GROMACS .gro file of C-alpha atoms in nm:
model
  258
    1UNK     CA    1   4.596  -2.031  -2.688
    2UNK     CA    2   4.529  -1.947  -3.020
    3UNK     CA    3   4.195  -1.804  -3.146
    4UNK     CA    4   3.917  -2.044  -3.127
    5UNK     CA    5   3.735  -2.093  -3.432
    6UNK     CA    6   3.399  -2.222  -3.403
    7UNK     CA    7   3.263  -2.525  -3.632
    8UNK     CA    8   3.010  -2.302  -3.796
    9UNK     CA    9   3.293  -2.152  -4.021
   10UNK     CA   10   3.404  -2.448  -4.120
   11UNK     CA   11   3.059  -2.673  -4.148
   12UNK     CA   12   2.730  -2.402  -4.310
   13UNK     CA   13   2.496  -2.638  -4.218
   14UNK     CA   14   2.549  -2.567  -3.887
   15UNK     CA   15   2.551  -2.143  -3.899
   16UNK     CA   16   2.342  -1.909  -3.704
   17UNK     CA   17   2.065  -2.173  -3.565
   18UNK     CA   18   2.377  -2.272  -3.441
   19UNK     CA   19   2.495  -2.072  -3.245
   20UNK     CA   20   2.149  -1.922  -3.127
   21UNK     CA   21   2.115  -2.254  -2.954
   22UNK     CA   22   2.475  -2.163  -2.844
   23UNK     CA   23   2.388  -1.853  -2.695
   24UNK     CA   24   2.030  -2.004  -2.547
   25UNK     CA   25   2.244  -2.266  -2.345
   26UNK     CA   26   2.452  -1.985  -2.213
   27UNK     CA   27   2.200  -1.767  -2.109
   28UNK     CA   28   2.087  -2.078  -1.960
   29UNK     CA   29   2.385  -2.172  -1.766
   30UNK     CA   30   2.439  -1.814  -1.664
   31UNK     CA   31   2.130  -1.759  -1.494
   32UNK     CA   32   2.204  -2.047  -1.297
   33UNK     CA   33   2.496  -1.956  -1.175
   34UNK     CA   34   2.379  -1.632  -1.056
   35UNK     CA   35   2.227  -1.812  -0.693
   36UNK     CA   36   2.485  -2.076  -0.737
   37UNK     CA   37   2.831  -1.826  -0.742
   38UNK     CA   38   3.035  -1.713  -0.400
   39UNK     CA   39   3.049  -1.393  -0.565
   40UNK     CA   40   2.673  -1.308  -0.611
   41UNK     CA   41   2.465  -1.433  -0.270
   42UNK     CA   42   2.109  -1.388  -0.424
   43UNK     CA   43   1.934  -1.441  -0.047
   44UNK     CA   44   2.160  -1.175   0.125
   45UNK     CA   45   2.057  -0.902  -0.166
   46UNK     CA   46   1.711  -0.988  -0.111
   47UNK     CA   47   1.775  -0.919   0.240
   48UNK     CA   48   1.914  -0.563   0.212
   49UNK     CA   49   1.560  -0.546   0.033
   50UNK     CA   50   1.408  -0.641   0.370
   51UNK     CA   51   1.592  -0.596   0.694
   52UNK     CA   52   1.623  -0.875   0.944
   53UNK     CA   53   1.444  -0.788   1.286
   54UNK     CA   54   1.483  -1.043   1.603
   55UNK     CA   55   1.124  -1.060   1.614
   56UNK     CA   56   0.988  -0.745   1.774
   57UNK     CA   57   1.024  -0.539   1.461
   58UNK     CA   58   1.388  -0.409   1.524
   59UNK     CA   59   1.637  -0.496   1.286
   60UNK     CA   60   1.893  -0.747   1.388
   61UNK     CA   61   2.178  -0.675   1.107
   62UNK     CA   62   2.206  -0.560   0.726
   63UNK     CA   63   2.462  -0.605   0.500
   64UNK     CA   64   2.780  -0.321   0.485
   65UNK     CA   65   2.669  -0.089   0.184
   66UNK     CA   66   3.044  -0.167   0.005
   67UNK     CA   67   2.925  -0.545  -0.007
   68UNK     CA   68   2.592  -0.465  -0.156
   69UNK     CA   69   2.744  -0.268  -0.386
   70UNK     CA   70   2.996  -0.511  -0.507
   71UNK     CA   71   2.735  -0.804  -0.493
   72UNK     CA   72   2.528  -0.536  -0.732
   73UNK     CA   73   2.795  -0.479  -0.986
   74UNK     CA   74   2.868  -0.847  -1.036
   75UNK     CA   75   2.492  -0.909  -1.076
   76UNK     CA   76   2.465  -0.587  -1.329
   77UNK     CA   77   2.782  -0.740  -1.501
   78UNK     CA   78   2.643  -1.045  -1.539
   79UNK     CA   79   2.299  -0.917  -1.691
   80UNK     CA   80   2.517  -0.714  -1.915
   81UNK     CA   81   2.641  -1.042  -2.086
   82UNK     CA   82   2.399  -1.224  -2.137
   83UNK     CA   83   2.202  -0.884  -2.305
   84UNK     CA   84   2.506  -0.854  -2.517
   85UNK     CA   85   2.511  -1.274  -2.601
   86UNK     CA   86   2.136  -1.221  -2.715
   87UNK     CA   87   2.192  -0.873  -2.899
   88UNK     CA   88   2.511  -1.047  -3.060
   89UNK     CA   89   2.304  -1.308  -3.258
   90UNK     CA   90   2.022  -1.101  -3.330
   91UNK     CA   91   2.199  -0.843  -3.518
   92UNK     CA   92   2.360  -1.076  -3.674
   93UNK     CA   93   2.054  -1.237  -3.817
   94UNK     CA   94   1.938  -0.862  -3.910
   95UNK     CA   95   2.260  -0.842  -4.094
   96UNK     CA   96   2.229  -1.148  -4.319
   97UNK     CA   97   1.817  -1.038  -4.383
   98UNK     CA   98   1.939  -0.754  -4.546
   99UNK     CA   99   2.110  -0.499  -4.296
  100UNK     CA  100   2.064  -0.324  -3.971
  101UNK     CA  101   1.863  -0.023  -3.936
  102UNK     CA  102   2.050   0.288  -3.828
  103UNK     CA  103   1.967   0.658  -3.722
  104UNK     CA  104   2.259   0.873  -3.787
  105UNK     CA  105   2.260   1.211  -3.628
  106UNK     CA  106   2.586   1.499  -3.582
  107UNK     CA  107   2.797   1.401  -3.220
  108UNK     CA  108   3.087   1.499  -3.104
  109UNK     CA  109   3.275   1.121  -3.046
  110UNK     CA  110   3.462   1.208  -2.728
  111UNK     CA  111   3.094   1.215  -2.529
  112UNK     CA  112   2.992   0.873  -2.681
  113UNK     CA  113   3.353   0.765  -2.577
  114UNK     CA  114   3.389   0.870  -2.277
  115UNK     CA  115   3.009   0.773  -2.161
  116UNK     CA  116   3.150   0.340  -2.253
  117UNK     CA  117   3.410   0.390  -2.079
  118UNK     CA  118   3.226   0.518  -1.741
  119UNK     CA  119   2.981   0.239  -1.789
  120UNK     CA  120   3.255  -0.010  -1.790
  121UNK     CA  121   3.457   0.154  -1.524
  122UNK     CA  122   3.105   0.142  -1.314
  123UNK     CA  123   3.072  -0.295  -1.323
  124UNK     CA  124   3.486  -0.291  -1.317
  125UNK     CA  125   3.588   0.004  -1.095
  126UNK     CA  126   3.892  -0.251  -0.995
  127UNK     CA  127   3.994  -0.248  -1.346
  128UNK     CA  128   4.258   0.074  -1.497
  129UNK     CA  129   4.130   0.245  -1.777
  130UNK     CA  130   4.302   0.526  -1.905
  131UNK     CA  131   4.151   0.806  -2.155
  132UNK     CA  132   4.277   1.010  -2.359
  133UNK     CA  133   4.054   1.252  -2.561
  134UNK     CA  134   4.174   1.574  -2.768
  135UNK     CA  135   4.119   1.913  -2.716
  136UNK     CA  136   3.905   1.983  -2.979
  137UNK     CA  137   3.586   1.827  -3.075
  138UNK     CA  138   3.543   1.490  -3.266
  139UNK     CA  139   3.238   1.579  -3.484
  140UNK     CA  140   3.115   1.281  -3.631
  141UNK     CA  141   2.775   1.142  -3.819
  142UNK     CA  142   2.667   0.823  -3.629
  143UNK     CA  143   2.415   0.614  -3.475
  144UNK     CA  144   2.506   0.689  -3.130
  145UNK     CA  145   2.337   0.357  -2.996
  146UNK     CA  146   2.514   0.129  -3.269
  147UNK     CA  147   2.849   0.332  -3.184
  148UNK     CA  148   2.841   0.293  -2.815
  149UNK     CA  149   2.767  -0.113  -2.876
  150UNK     CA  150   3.125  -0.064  -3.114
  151UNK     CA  151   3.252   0.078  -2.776
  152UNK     CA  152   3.067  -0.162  -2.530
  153UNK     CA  153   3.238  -0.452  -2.737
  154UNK     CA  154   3.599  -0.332  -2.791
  155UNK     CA  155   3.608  -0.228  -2.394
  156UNK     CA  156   3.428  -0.585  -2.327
  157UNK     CA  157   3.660  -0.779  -2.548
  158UNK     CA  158   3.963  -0.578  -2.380
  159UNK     CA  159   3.879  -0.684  -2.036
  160UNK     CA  160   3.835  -1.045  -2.145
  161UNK     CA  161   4.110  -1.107  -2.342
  162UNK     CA  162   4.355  -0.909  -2.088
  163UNK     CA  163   4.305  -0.993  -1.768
  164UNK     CA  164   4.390  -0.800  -1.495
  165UNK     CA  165   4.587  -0.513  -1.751
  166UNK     CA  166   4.542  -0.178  -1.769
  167UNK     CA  167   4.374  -0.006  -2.079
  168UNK     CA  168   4.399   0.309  -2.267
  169UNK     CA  169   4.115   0.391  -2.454
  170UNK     CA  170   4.256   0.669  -2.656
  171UNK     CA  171   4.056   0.967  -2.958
  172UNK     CA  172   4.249   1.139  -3.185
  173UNK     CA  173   4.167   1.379  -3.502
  174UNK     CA  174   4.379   1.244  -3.741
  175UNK     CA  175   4.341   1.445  -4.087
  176UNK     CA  176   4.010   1.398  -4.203
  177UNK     CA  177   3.895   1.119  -3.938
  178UNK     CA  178   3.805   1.064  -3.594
  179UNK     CA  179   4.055   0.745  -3.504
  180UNK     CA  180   3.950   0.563  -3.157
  181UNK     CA  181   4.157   0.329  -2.994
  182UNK     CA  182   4.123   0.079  -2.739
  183UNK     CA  183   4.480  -0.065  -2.609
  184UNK     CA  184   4.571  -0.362  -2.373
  185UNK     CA  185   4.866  -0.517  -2.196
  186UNK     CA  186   4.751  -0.861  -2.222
  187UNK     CA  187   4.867  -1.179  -2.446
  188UNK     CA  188   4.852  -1.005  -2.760
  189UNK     CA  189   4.744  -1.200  -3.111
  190UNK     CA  190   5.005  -1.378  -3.342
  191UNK     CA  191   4.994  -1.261  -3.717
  192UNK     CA  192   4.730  -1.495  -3.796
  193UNK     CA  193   4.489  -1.413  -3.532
  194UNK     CA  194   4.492  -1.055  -3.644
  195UNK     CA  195   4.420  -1.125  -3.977
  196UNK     CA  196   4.082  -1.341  -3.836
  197UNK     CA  197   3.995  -1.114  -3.540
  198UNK     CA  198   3.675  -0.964  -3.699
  199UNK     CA  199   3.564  -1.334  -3.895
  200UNK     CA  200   3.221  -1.450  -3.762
  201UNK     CA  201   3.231  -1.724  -3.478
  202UNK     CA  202   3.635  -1.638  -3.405
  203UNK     CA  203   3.669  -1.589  -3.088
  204UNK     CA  204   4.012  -1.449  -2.940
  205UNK     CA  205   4.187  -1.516  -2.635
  206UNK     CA  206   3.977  -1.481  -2.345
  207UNK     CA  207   3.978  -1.625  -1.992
  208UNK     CA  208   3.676  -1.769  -2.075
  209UNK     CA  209   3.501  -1.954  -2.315
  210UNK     CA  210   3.185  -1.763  -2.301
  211UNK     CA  211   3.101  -1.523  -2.584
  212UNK     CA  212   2.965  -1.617  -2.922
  213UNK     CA  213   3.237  -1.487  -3.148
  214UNK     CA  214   3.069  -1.173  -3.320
  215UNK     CA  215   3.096  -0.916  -3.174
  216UNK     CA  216   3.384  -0.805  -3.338
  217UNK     CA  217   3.254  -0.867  -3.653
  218UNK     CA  218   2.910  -0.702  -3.606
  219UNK     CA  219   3.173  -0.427  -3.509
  220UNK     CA  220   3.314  -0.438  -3.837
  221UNK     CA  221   2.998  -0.424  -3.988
  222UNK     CA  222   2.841  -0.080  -3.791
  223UNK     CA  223   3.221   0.058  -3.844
  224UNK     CA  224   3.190  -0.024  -4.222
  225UNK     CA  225   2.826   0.124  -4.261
  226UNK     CA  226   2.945   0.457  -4.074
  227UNK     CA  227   3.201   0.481  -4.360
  228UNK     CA  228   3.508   0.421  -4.163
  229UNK     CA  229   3.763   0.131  -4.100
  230UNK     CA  230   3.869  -0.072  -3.817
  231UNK     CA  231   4.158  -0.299  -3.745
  232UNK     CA  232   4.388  -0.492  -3.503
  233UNK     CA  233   4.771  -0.457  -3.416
  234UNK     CA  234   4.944  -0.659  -3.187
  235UNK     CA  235   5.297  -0.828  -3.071
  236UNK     CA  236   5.222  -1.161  -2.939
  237UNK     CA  237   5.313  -1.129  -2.576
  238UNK     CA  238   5.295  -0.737  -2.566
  239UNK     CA  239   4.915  -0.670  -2.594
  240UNK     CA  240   4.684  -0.590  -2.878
  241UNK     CA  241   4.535  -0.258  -2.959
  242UNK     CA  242   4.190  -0.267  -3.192
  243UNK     CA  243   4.115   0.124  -3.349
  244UNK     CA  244   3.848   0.264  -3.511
  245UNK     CA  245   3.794   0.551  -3.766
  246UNK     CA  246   3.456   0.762  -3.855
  247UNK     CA  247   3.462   1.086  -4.084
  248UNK     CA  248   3.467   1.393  -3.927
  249UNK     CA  249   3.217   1.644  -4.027
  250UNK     CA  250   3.134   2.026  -3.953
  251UNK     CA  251   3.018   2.070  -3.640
  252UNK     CA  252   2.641   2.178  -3.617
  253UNK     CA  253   2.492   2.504  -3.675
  254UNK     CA  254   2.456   2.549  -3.291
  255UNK     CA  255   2.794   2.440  -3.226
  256UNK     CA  256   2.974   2.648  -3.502
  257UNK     CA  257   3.186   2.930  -3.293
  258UNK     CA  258   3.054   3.257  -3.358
   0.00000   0.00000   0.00000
């Protein structure tokens, strides 16, 4: 169960074109599962679309709304994934052109935190996730979009590689920084998968094989540009907890109490 390391670390040749042919096959294989999985009946959504009738124009049955609903978050989930898988590798080709673009802008952290975690909560409402956010605000300068992807993939990476476990998603204002944490109760990582957890194509111990192994690292990368840090703890066996820190800054003019 150790991290899996892909052969485009180890072999250049290979590299992105790689894995973009990686990521094409999955989207691939995805989409056909989408008609083809028990959990996602593509004919029985299209008919909450358009009512059954028993021939005279009065409908004969629809589906229960909590079914629809379910059978709507596993379809939104699954769109999700494959937009990250594609976003994933692009960036990542944007990175090694010569670096992403970003649009930084004065935001108080616990919004942009607490707006990933509703969004995952939304496709996962099954799933526990606790959060804890300060009193006070967590004024920050960030992209907001490239900070709630940071979010999108710690929370995603979380759920995968913890199956089933609660998380605590978790903002502090720790002397001059804004620290965010994102805690499970899964596996965990030995030493040695910590110290590769944010190398390109590693991917860590997920029920799954699907993912292309960067998002972590393109999470280093926006972390990194922001000016902050990131890192991974972890006892093998007792869960793994991945934080974050950004600068804090003044708040803005409007902001400022009087």
């Amino acid at each position: 169960d150790a991290l899996a390391v892909d052969r485009g670390v180890l072999d250049p040749e290979l590299g992105l074109a790689a894995r973009r042919r990686g990521v094409g096959e999955d989207i691939e294989r995805r989409s056909d599962e989408w008609p083809n999985s028990g959990s996602i009946p593509m004919r029985s959504i299209a008919a909450t679309q358009t009512p059954p009738t028993d021939g005279g124009g009065v409908v004969a049955s629809v589906q229960s709304p909590t079914r629809v609903a379910r059978e709507g978050r596993v379809t939104g989930r699954y769109a999700a994934e494959i937009t990250a898988l594609t976003r994933d590798v692009l960036d990542t080709g944007s990175m090694e052109a010569g670096g992403l673009s970003y649009s930084f802008s004065t935001t108080d952290l616990r919004e942009e935190v607490s707006s990933a975690v509703l969004a995952t909560q939304d496709v996962m409402p099954d799933r526990t996730i606790r959060l804890n956010l300060p009193d006070d605000p967590a004024w920050v300068s960030c992209d907001r979009e490239r900070i709630t992807q940071v979010l999108t993939n710690l929370l995603d990476n979380a759920v995968k590689s913890a199956p089933g476990s609660p998380l605590d998603v978790t903002v502090e204002n720790r002397g001059g920084s804004a620290v965010v944490s994102v805690a499970d109760q899964g596996p965990g990582m030995s030493e040695s998968e910590v110290g590769r957890v944010f190398d390109k194509f590693v991917r860590g111990r997920t029920s799954t094989p699907a993912g292309t192994g960067l998002g972590l690292y393109i999470c280093k990368q926006i972390v990194t540009a922001h000016g902050g840090d990131i890192g991974a703890t972890s006892t093998e066996g007792r869960g793994a907890t991945v934080s974050f820190t950004l600068p804090l800054v003044d708040a803005p003019a409007e902001s400022a109490p009087v």
